[in-house]
XYZ file of C-alpha atoms in Angstrom:
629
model
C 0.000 0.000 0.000
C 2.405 2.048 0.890
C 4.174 1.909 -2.947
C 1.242 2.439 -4.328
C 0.862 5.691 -2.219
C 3.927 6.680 -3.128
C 2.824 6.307 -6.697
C -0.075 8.769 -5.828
C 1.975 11.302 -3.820
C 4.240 11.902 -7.169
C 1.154 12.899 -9.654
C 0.112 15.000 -6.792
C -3.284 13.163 -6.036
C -3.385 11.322 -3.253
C -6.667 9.261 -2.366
C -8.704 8.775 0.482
C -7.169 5.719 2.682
C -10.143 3.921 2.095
C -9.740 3.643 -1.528
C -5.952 2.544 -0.836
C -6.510 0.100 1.726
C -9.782 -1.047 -0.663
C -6.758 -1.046 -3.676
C -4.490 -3.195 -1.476
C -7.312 -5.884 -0.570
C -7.773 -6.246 -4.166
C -3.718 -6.549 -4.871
C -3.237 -9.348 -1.938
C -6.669 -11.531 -3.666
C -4.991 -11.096 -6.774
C -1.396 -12.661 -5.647
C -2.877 -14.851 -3.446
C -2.970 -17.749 -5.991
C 0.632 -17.509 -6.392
C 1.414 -18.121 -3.422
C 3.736 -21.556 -2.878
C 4.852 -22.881 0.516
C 3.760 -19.461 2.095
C 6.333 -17.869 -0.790
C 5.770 -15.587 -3.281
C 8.139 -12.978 -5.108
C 8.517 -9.311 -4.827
C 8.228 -9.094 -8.365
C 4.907 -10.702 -8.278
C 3.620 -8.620 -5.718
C 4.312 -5.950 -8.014
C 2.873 -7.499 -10.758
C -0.501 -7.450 -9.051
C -0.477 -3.843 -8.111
C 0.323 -2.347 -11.479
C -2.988 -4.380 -12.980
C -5.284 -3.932 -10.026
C -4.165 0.043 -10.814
C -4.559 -0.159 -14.446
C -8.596 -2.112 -14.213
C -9.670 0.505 -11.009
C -9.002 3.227 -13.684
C -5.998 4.719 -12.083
C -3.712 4.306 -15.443
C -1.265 7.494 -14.121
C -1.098 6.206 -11.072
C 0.114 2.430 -12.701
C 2.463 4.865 -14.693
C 3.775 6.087 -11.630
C 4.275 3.020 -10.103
C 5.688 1.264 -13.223
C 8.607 3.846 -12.692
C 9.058 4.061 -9.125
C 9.142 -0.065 -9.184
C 11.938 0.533 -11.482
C 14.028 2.890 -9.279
C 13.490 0.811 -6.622
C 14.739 -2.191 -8.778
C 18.134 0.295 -9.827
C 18.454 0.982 -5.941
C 18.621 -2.787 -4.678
C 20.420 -4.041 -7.834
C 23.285 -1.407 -6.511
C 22.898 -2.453 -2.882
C 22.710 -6.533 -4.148
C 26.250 -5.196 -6.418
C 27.765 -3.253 -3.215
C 26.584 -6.107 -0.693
C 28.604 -8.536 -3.467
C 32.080 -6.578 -4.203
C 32.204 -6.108 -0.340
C 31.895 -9.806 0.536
C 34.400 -10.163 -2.720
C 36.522 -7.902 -1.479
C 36.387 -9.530 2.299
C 36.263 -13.410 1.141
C 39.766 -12.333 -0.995
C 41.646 -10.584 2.221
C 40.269 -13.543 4.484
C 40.940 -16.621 2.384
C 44.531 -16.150 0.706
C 45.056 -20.054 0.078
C 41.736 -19.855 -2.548
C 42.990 -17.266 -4.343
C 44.811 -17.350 -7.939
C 44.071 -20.756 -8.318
C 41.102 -20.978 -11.653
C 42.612 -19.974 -15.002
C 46.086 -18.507 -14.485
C 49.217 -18.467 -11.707
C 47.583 -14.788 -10.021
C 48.840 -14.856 -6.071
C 47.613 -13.693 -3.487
C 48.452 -9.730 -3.585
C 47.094 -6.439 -4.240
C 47.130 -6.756 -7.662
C 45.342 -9.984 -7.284
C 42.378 -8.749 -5.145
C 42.134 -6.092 -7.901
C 42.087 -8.944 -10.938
C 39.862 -10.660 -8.558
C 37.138 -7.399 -8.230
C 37.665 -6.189 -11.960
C 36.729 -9.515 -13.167
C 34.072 -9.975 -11.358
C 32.387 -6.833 -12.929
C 33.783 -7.638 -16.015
C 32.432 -11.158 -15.742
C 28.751 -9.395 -14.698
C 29.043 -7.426 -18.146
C 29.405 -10.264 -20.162
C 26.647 -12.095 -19.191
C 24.422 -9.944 -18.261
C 24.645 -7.246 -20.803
C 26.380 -8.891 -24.504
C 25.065 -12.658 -24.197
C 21.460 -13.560 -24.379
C 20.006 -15.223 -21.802
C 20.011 -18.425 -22.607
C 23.743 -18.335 -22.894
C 24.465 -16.653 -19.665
C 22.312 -19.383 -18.067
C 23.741 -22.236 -20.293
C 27.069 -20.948 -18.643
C 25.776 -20.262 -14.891
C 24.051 -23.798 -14.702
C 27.445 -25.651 -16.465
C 26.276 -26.956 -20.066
C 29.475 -25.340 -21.153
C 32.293 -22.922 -19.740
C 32.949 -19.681 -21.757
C 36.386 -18.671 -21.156
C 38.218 -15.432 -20.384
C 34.877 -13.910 -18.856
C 37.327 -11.715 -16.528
C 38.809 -9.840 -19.218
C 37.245 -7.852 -22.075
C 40.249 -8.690 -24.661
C 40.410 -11.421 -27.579
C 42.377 -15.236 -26.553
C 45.459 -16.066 -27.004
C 47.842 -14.684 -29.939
C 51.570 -15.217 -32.379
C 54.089 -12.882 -33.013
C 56.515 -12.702 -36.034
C 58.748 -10.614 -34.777
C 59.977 -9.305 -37.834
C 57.871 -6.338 -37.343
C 59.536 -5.536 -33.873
C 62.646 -5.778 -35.612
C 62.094 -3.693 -38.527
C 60.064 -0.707 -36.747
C 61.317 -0.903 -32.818
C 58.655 -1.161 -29.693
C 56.298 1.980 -30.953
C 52.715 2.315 -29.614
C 51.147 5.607 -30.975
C 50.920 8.670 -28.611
C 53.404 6.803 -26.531
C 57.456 6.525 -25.754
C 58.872 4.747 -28.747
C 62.027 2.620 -29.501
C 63.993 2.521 -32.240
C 64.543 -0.942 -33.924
C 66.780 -2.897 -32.382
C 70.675 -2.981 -33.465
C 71.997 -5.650 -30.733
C 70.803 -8.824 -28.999
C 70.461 -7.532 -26.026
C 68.282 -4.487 -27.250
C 65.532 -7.153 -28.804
C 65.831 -9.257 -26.025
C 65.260 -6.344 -23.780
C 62.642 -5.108 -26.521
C 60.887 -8.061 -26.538
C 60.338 -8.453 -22.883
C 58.514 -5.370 -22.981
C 56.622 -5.944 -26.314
C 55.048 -9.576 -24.650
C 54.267 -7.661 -20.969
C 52.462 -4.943 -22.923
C 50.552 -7.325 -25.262
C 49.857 -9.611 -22.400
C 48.092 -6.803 -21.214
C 45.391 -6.473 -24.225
C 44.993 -10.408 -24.588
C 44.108 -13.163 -22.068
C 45.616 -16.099 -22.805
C 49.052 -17.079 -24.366
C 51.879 -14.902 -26.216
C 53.280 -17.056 -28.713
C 56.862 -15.496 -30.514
C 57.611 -17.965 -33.989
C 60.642 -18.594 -35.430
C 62.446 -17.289 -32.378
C 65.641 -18.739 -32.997
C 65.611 -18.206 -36.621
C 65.050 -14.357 -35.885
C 67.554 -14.177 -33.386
C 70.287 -15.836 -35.053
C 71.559 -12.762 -37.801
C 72.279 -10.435 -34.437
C 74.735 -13.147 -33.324
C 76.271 -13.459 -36.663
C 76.825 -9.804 -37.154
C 78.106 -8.634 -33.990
C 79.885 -11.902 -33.747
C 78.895 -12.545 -30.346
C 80.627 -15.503 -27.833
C 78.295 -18.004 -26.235
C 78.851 -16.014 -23.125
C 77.419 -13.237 -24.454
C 74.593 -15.102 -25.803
C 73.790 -16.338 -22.760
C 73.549 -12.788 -20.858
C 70.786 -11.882 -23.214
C 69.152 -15.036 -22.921
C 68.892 -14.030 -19.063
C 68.045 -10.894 -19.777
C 65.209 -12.472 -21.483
C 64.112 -15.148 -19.156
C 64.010 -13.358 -16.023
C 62.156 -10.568 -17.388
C 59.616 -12.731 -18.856
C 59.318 -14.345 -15.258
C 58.891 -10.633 -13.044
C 55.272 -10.276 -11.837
C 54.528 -7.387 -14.565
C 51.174 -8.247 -15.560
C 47.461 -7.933 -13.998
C 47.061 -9.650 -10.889
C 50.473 -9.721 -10.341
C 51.067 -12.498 -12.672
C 54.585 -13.116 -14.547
C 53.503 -12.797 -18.746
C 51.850 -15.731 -20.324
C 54.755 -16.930 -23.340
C 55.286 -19.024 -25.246
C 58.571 -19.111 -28.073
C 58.735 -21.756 -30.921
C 62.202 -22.945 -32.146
C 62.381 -23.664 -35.572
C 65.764 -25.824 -34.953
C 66.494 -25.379 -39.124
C 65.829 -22.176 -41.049
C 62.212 -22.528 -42.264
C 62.838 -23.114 -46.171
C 60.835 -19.926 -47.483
C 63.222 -18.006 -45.008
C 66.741 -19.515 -46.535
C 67.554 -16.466 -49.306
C 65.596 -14.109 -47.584
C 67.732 -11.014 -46.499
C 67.776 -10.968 -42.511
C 69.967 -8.016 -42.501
C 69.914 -5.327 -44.967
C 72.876 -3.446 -43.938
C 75.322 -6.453 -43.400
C 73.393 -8.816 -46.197
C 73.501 -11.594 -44.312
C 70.580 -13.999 -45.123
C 68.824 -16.648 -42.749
C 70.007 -19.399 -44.192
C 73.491 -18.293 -43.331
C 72.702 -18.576 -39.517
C 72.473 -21.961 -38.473
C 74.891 -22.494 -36.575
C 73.819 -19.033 -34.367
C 70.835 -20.122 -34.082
C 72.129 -23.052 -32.512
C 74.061 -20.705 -30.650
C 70.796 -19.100 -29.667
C 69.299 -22.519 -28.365
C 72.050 -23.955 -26.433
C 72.382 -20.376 -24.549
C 68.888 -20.633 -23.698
C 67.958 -23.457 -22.417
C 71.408 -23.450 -20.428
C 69.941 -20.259 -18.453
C 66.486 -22.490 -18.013
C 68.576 -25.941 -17.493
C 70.201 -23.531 -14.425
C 67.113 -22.318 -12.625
C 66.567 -18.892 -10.539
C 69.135 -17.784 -7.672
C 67.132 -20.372 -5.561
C 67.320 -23.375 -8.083
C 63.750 -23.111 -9.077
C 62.743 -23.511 -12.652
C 61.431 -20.819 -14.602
C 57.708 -21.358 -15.849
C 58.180 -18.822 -18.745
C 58.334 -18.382 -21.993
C 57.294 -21.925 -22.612
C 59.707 -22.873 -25.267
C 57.872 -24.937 -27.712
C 60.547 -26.869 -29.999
C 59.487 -28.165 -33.819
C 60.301 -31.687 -34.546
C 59.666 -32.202 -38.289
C 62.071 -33.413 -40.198
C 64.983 -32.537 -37.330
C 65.701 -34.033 -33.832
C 67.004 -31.448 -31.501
C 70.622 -32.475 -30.534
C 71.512 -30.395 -28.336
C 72.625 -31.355 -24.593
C 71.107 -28.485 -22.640
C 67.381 -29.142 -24.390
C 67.337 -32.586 -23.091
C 69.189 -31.182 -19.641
C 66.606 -28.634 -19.000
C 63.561 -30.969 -19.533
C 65.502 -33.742 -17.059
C 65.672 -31.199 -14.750
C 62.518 -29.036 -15.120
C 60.314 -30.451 -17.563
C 60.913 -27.249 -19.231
C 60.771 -28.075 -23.243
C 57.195 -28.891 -25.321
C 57.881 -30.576 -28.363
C 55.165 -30.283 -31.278
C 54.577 -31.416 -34.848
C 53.378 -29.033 -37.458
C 52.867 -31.309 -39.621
C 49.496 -30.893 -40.039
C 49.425 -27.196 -38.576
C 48.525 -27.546 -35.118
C 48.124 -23.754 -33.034
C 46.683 -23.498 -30.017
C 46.976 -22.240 -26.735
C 50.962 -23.587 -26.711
C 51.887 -21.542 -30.173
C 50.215 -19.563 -32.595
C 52.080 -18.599 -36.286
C 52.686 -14.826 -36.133
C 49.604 -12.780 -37.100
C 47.303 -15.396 -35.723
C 45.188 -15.289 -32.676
C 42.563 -16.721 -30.814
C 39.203 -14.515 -30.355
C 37.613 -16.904 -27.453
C 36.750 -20.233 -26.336
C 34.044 -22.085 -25.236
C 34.363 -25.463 -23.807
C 31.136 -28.151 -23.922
C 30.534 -30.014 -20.635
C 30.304 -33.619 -21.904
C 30.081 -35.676 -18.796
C 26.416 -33.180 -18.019
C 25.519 -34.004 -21.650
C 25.906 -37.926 -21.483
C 24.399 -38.002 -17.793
C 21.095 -36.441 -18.998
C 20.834 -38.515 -22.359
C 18.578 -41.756 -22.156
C 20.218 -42.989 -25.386
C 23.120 -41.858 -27.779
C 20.459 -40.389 -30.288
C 19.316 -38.215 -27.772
C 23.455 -37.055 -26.675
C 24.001 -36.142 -30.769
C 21.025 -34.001 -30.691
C 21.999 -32.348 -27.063
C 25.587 -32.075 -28.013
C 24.398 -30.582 -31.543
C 22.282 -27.791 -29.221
C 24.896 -27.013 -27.023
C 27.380 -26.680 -29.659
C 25.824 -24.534 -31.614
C 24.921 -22.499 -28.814
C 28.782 -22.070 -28.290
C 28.775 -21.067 -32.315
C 26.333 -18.580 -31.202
C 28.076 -17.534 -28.207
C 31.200 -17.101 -29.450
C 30.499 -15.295 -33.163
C 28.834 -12.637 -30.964
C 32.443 -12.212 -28.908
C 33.977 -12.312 -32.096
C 32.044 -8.986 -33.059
C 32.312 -6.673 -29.442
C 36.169 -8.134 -29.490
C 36.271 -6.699 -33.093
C 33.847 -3.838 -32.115
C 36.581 -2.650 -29.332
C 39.974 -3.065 -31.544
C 38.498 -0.484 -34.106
C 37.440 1.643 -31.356
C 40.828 1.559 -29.997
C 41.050 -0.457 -26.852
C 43.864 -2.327 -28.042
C 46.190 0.750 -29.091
C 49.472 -1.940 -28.715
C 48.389 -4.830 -31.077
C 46.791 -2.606 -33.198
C 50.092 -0.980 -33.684
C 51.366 -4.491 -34.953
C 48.438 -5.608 -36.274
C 45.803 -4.280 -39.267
C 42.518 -6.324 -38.298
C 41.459 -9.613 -36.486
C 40.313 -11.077 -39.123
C 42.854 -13.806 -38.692
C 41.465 -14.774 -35.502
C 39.796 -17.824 -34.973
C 36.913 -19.836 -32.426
C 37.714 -22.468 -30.565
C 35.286 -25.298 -29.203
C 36.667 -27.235 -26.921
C 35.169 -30.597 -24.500
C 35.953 -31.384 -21.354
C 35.574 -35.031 -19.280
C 35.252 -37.393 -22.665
C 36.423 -40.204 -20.053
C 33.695 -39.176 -17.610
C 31.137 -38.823 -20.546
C 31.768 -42.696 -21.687
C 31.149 -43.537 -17.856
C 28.036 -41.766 -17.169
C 26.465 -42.435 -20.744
C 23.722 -45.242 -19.859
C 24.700 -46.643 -23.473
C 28.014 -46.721 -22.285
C 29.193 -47.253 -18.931
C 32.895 -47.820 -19.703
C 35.553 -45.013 -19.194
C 37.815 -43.966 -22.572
C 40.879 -46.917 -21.883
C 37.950 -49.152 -23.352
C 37.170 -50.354 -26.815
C 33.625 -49.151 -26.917
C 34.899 -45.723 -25.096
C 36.951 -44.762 -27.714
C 34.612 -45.689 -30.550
C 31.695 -43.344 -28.937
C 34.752 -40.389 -28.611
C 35.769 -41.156 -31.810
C 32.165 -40.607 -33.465
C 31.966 -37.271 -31.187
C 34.786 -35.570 -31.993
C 34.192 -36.192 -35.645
C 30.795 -34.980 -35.403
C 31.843 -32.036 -33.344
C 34.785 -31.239 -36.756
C 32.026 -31.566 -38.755
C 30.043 -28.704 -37.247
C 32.864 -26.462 -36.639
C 34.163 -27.125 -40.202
C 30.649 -26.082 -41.414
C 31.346 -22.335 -39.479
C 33.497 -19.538 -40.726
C 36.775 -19.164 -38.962
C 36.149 -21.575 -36.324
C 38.526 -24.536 -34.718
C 37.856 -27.713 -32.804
C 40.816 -27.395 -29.804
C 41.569 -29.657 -26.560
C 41.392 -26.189 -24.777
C 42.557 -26.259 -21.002
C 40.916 -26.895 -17.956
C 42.698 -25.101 -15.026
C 39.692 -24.316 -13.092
C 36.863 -25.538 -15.631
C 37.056 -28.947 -14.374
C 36.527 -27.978 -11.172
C 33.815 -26.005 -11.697
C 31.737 -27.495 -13.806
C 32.440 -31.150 -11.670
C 30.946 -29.059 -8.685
C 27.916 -27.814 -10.278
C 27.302 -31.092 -11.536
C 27.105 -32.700 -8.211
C 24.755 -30.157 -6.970
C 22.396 -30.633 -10.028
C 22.061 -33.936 -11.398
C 21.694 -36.735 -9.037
C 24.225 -39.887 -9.392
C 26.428 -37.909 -11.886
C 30.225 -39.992 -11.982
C 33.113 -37.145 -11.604
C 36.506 -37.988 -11.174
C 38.054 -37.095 -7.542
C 36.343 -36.840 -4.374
C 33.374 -35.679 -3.035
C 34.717 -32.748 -1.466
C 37.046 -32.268 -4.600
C 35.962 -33.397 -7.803
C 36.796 -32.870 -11.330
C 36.355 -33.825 -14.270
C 39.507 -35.189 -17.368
C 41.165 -32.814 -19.535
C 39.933 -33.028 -23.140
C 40.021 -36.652 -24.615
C 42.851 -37.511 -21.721
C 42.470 -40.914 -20.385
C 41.813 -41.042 -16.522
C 45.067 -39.861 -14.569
C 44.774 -43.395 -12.796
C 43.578 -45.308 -16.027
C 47.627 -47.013 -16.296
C 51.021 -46.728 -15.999
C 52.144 -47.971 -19.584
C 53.270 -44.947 -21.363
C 52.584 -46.369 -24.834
C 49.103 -47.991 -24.124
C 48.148 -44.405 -23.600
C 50.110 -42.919 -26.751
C 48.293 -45.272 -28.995
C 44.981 -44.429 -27.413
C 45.726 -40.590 -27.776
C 47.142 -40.766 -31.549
C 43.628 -41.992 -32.655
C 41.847 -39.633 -30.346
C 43.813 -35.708 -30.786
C 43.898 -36.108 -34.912
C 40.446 -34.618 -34.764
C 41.331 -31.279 -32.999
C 43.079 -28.504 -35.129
C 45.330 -27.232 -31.906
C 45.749 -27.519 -28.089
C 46.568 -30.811 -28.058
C 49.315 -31.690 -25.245
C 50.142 -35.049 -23.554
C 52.544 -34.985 -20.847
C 54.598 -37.594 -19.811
C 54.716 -36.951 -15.640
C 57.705 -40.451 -14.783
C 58.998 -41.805 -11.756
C 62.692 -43.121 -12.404
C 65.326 -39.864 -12.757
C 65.462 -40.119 -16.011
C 68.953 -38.040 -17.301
C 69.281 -36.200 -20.623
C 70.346 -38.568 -22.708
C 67.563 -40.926 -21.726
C 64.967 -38.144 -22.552
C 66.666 -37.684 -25.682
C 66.174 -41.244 -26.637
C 62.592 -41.462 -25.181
C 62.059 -38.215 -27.391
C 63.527 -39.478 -30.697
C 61.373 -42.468 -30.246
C 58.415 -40.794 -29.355
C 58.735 -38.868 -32.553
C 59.979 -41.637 -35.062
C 57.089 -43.789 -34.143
C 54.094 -41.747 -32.653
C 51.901 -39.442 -33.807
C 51.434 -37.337 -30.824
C 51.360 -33.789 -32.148
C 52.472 -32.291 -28.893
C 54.006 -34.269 -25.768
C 56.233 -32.794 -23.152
C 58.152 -34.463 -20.240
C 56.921 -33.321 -16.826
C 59.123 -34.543 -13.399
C 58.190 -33.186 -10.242
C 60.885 -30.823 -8.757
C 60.771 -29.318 -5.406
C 62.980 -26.289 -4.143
C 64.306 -25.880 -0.757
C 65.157 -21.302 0.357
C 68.338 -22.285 1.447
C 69.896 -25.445 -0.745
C 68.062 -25.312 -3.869
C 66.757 -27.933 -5.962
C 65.484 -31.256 -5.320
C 64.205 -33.918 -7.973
C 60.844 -35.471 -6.753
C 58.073 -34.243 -4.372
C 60.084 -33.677 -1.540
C 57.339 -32.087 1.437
C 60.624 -30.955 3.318
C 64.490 -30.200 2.327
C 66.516 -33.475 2.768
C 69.270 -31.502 3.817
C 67.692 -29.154 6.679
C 64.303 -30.849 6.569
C 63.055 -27.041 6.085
C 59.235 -27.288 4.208
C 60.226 -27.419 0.061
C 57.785 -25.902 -2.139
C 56.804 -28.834 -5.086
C 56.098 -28.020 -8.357
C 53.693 -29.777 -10.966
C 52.654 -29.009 -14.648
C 49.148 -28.177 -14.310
C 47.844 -27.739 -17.878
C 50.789 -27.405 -19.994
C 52.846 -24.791 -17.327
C 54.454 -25.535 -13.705
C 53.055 -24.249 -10.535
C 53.624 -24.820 -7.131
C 51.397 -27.535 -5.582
C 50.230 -25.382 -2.759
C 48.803 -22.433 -5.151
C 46.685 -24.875 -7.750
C 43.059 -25.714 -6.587
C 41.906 -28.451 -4.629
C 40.658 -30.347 -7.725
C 44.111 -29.944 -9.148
C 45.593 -30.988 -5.837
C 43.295 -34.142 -6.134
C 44.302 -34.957 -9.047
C 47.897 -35.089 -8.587
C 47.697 -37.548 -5.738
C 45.009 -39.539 -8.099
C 47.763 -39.030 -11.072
C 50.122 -42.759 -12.039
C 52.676 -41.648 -13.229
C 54.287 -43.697 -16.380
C 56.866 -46.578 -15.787
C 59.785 -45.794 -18.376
């Protein structure tokens, strides 16, 4: 009554009492109906009064109340958005262990309570203000996972850096640099050039043909490996400072081309000097053995450096040298990927291309509420196209904002995204064969790998059939956490991988982390599976015996003469103790002064301490066999 008074008050008329109190009899035997369990909505409430208003022939006075309804809606959706950010703000301060542990390696800081707010809003605006509703609610309930809701910026990108090379580190309207003369000025360049981009993207910087592009600066000055090596750490450690938001080191990735790419061979690296790239290769070995000698040695503490990710190309060459193999022994360091076919992704892009967002399908949720596998196709087809849907319209505001100018750095180093590609991605195909009553097997069996098999081909075929879109195994840092959890609540007798109190669900098309020990059972198993996707693939290779260089190198040659894998990496466990250094192995406490170590896994392609990755990540590490080699 009192609303509707209000409503009165503001045309200036107010009635008698009687007729409001008479108005308010009829509002409460019009919602009355509604009323469930002694429960009824606001909203409905409101509902009533604005018709009871409208057929008593008060139609200003329903006006009137339309509108103040509506400022009173503005006023508690500000107190509901104050009330949240606070408790944000206060569950952040109070909880530092839960922090920085979803999608990247943010810690627990004051840049990481501000990542932690910002994306929150930013999260709000993408789901409540550019995706329909029945993608923000296809997201919210866990049908899929859109990606890089904290950040209004495109995926993940490559870098020739050429450019950098020929025009220096220039963003308009700001300080500029001249092209680089010396190897330590474009190492020094590039550092910045990847922190700034890293800033305007969220996901991976990927630098091509680093080795190849390095190599003519070593020939001309005529550098020693010494010297080499002092950029190279010029390099590395910059790459590794916290310079990014959230207080995160940058996301990189470089991609050794270990021979001159043969388009490159008589192409003129050096106008001045006229040396040509195919003059280089022995400097560009020069280039590789200096860097992964500064990885192979580790940090001032002896612990390995997550970044750049060096990503090494293995067709038609096998890297030879030592400190590759000694850095991967050590600290799992090295990825090694085919590109034959082309496979991008989140662990390298070719320069000029990018990723404009991801979506990733929740196949386990899928499978669970399908009574037969004609019913899954038809689900799967839905939700897939919804993530079409969902991602061609962030593949026009991501558009929208670089030609209004939010990207001012990679529009200074690149013309359009019209390179940039979708990706669709799964998650939990092992969890999808177990919960699918046609099914009931997980992926190490026969019929498992037939259904995956028939879905990832039927998932190519529908991103084939869209423009500029990509099938990719696209990570699950925190996805398969989340969307494990929200399954539990929702759908009754759901299988997850884990534990109650921390479940999960299987990267991609990976088998089970348990499912065996024998390294080549699960090679064969993955070759027929990862052909489908265009990029992301990875397959790491976590052992137990200290394997030493020269046995990686072997395991790697073989690996590559007689698998298919398009990317594999080796991934030991290393711990690091403050005061003497590294350790190979979990180790929860220095054998020397049985001080507490700090362990570090690969979660998702990239190391991280144990104690900063999620519990579902925790899980599955102790659930994780490691392979017998």
């Amino acid at each position: 009554m009192k609303a509707m008074e209000k409503a009165f008050a503001s045309l200036g008329d107010v009635p008698d009492r009687s007729i409001l109190q008479m108005l308010a009899l009829r509002v409460s035997a019009d919602f009355m109906p509604k009323v469930s369990d002694g429960r009824i909505s606001v909203e409905q409430i409101q509902d009533s009064a604005e018709r009871i208003l409208s057929l008593a022939g008060y139609a200003e006075a329903a006006k009137a109340y339309i509108l103040y309804r509506k400022q009173r809606e503005h006023v508690r959706a500000l107190e509901d958005s104050s009330s949240r950010y606070a408790s944000l703000t206060k569950s952040y301060l109070e909880r530092p262990e839960s922090t920085g542990s979803q999608e990247m390696d943010a810690v627990y800081s004051l840049g990481g309570l501000m990542l932690s707010n910002s994306g929150e809003v930013t999260r709000h605006y993408w789901l409540g203000s550019i995706f329909d509703e029945q993608s923000a609610r296809a997201h919210n309930e866990g049908w899929l996972h859109i990606h890089d809701l904290e950040m209004l910026a495109p995926g993940s990108a490559g870098w020739d850096i050429r450019g950098l090379i020929q025009k220096g580190l220039h963003v308009r309207g700001q300080i500029s640099s001249r092209p680089p003369r010396h190897l330590n000025a474009l190492c020094a360049q590039l550092v910045n050039f990847i922190t700034i981009m890293q800033n305007e993207w969220s996901g991976a910087q990927s630098i091509s043909h680093f080795d190849t592009c390095l190599a003519p600066f070593v020939k001309k000055d005529g550098l020693r490996p010494e010297q080499v090596k002092s950029a190279m750490e010029t390099l590395v450690y910059g790459l590794n400072t916290p310079s990014r938001w959230g207080t995160q080191p940058a996301f990189s990735n470089v991609v050794f081309d270990l021979c001159v790419p043969r388009e490159w061979k008589d192409a003129e690296a050096d106008p001045d000097s006229g040396i040509r790239y195919g003059d280089c290769e022995p400097e560009m070995q020069m280039i590789r053995e200096a860097f992964f000698s500064v990885l192979a040695d580790g940090d001032t503490e002896g612990r390995g450096f997550p970044f750049p990710i060096p990503v090494i190309r293995i067709d038609g060459a096998c890297p030879e040298e030592r400190e590759i193999f000694e850095a991967a022994a050590r600290y799992g360091n090295p990825v090694f990927a085919r590109n034959s076919p082309p496979m991008e992704g989140f662990f390298s892009w070719e320069g000029g291309r990018c990723s404009l967002g991801a979506v990733t399908l929740n196949l386990p949720r899928i499978a669970w509420s399908s009574r037969d596998e004609e019913s899954f196709f038809r689900k799967l087809e839905e939700t897939a196209r919804l993530a079409a849907r969902i991602l061609e319209t962030r593949r026009q505001v991501i558009r929208r904002f670089f030609d209004s100018g939010l990207y001012p750095c990679t529009k200074g180093y690149l013309e359009s995204l019209d390179s940039g590609y979708c990706a669709i991605g799964v998650i939990g195909m092992n969890e999808a064969c177990q919960n699918a009553c046609f099914i009931h097997q997980d992926l190490r069996s026969g019929r498992g790998q037939a259904f995956a098999v028939k879905v990832l081909q039927f998932l190519r075929d529908i991103t084939d059939s869209l423009d500029r879109f990509v099938l990719m195994a696209t990570p699950a840092e925190g996805v398969s956490q989340r969307l494990a959890e929200l399954d539990l609540q929702t759908c009754q007798g759901i299988r997850t991988a884990g534990t109650a109190e921390a479940p999960y669900y299987t990267n991609s098309t990976q088998l089970a982390v348990d499912a065996t020990d024998d390294l080549f059972e699960a090679v064969r198993i993955q070759e027929r599976l990862q052909q489908f996707f265009s990029g992301g693939c990875f397959f790491s290779i976590p052992y137990t015996s200290k394997l030493g260089s020269r046995e990686l190198a072997l395991l790697e040659k073989r690996l590559q003469e007689k698998s298919f894998l398009p990317v594999f990496a080796f991934s030991p466990t290393w711990s690091v103790c403050p005061r003497h250094g590294f350790s190979s192995g979990r180790q929860e406490s220095c054998p020397v002064c049985r001080t507490e170590a700090e362990v570090w896994i690969r979660v998702s392609g990239y190391y991280r301490p144990l104690s900063q990755v999620n519990k579902a990540k925790k899980q599955e590490y102790q659930d994780r066999k490691v392979y017998m080699i």
